[in-house]
Amino acid sequence: MKIVIAGAGAVGIHLSKLLSTENHDCVLIDDSEERLSSIDSSYDIMAVNDSPTSIKVLKDAGVGHADLFVGVTRYESRNITACTLAHALGAKKTVARIDNYEYLSPQNQPFFHDLGIDSLVYPEVLAAADIINGLKLSWVRQRWDVHDGALVLLGIKLREGCEILNQPLKDLCGPNDPYHVVAIKRGSDAIIPGGMDVLQLHDLTYFMTTREYIPYIRKIVGKEHYEDVHNVIIMGGGKTAVRAALTMPDYMNTKIIEIDADRCERLNQLLANNDAMVIHGDGRDLSLLNEEGIRHTQAFVALTGNAETNILACLTAKKLGVRKTVAMVENLDYVSMAESLDIGTIINKKTVAASHIFQMMLEADVRNMRSLMMVEADVAEFVPAEGSKVTRKPVKDLGLPFGMTIGGLVRNGKGILVNGNTLIQAGDSVMVFCHKHQLDKAEKFFKKSLFSL
């Protein structure tokens, strides 16, 4: 596929590297030579040092026959303009990064579609949603609800007291059991498990279940003693913190600690109709943390722009007794280190945004996609076409490739866990788990086939 990306910032660089490893024809445009110079020469990326809103530059970059154009510069207006031009020049699909929440309103979608923009991505909103989902269950590292909770994906660190350790999964996840284990992170290994795999102490394990069985999962993993989150301290008052505070459940009390006095004033304006308390200070100051009740706080969320600061702050919070910690780690080189330090939930806006954009490249009907950063796997919600390969045989006879598994589906609003005898129907929402860079293999099972014509 031909992909043109405007903007060599964090999201643009990450996305271009990801796509180049998938053997796509990738062009990256930016008017900053310094930003473009940060691209490793080992990646097969064509770099264009020029303005992404120049019609001539876009034409020369091959936008006219691009399958996807992505506008992810630092400036929202520039992204919208570039996408509009790219669409007019012939790009098949366009996606623009924005920072105005109003634009995401469903009633505005036809307006942007008329401009030639197929999708909008606001990385801070996506990151905030992941943070809030994780806070709702204090004992999970990651949570993703599908169809308003008809299916639920839970990432859980297994500790002492877990009842299901060292037993083959074929004995734990049978046709009548209310959960499936779909991915495991063990040390540096990422596993899409089979029936003979077992769960071990300290595994980061991803369970697919339905909403009514969440308490059961909590019991078997030995997390019933974890206190639910009622008090939250957020360090750093950036856009992600604002979106998190505005969407925090009513039963959670939120304090935001921000070191910059001017930003504190702005936060008070942005959160004027919200119960969140803004505090001017350094979130690493132990005396300040104690003064603000850190020992009675169930969750600490570090969202500054510095990964090292966020990691150290979360370690400090854990030593002070906070059970649930969340760290924004934008430097991917630090992610494995943060996990080895048992930080807790790790948020990376680049991977969140890239997942949203990557799903637009798939030819099959994909409604949602997430990158499970810790297990180097992707999870996507596919809707099979009439006559597609996945609808012709029971799951056990489909010949799914190694490293791919189907965790569950939603049919007529009801979540169903999939087993070998399940026959998937056209129109089902099917949750598929794959090792990194294998979604293209998965989508072949869900596309409309010439066989059915």
Short mmCIF file of C-alpha atoms in Angstrom, two decimals, residues 143-144 161 184 278 280 322 360 362 391:
data_model
loop_
_atom_site.label_atom_id
_atom_site.label_comp_id
_atom_site.label_asym_id
_atom_site.label_seq_id
_atom_site.Cartn_x
_atom_site.Cartn_y
_atom_site.Cartn_z
CA ARG A 143 -9.29 -2.89 30.45
CA TRP A 144 -11.10 -2.63 27.14
CA GLY A 161 -3.12 -16.14 45.78
CA ILE A 184 0.53 -13.68 28.15
CA VAL A 278 -5.76 21.90 41.00
CA HIS A 280 0.46 24.17 42.35
CA VAL A 322 -0.53 3.50 46.57
CA MET A 360 -7.97 2.22 8.40
CA LEU A 362 -7.21 -2.96 6.54
CA THR A 391 -18.10 -18.01 8.34
#
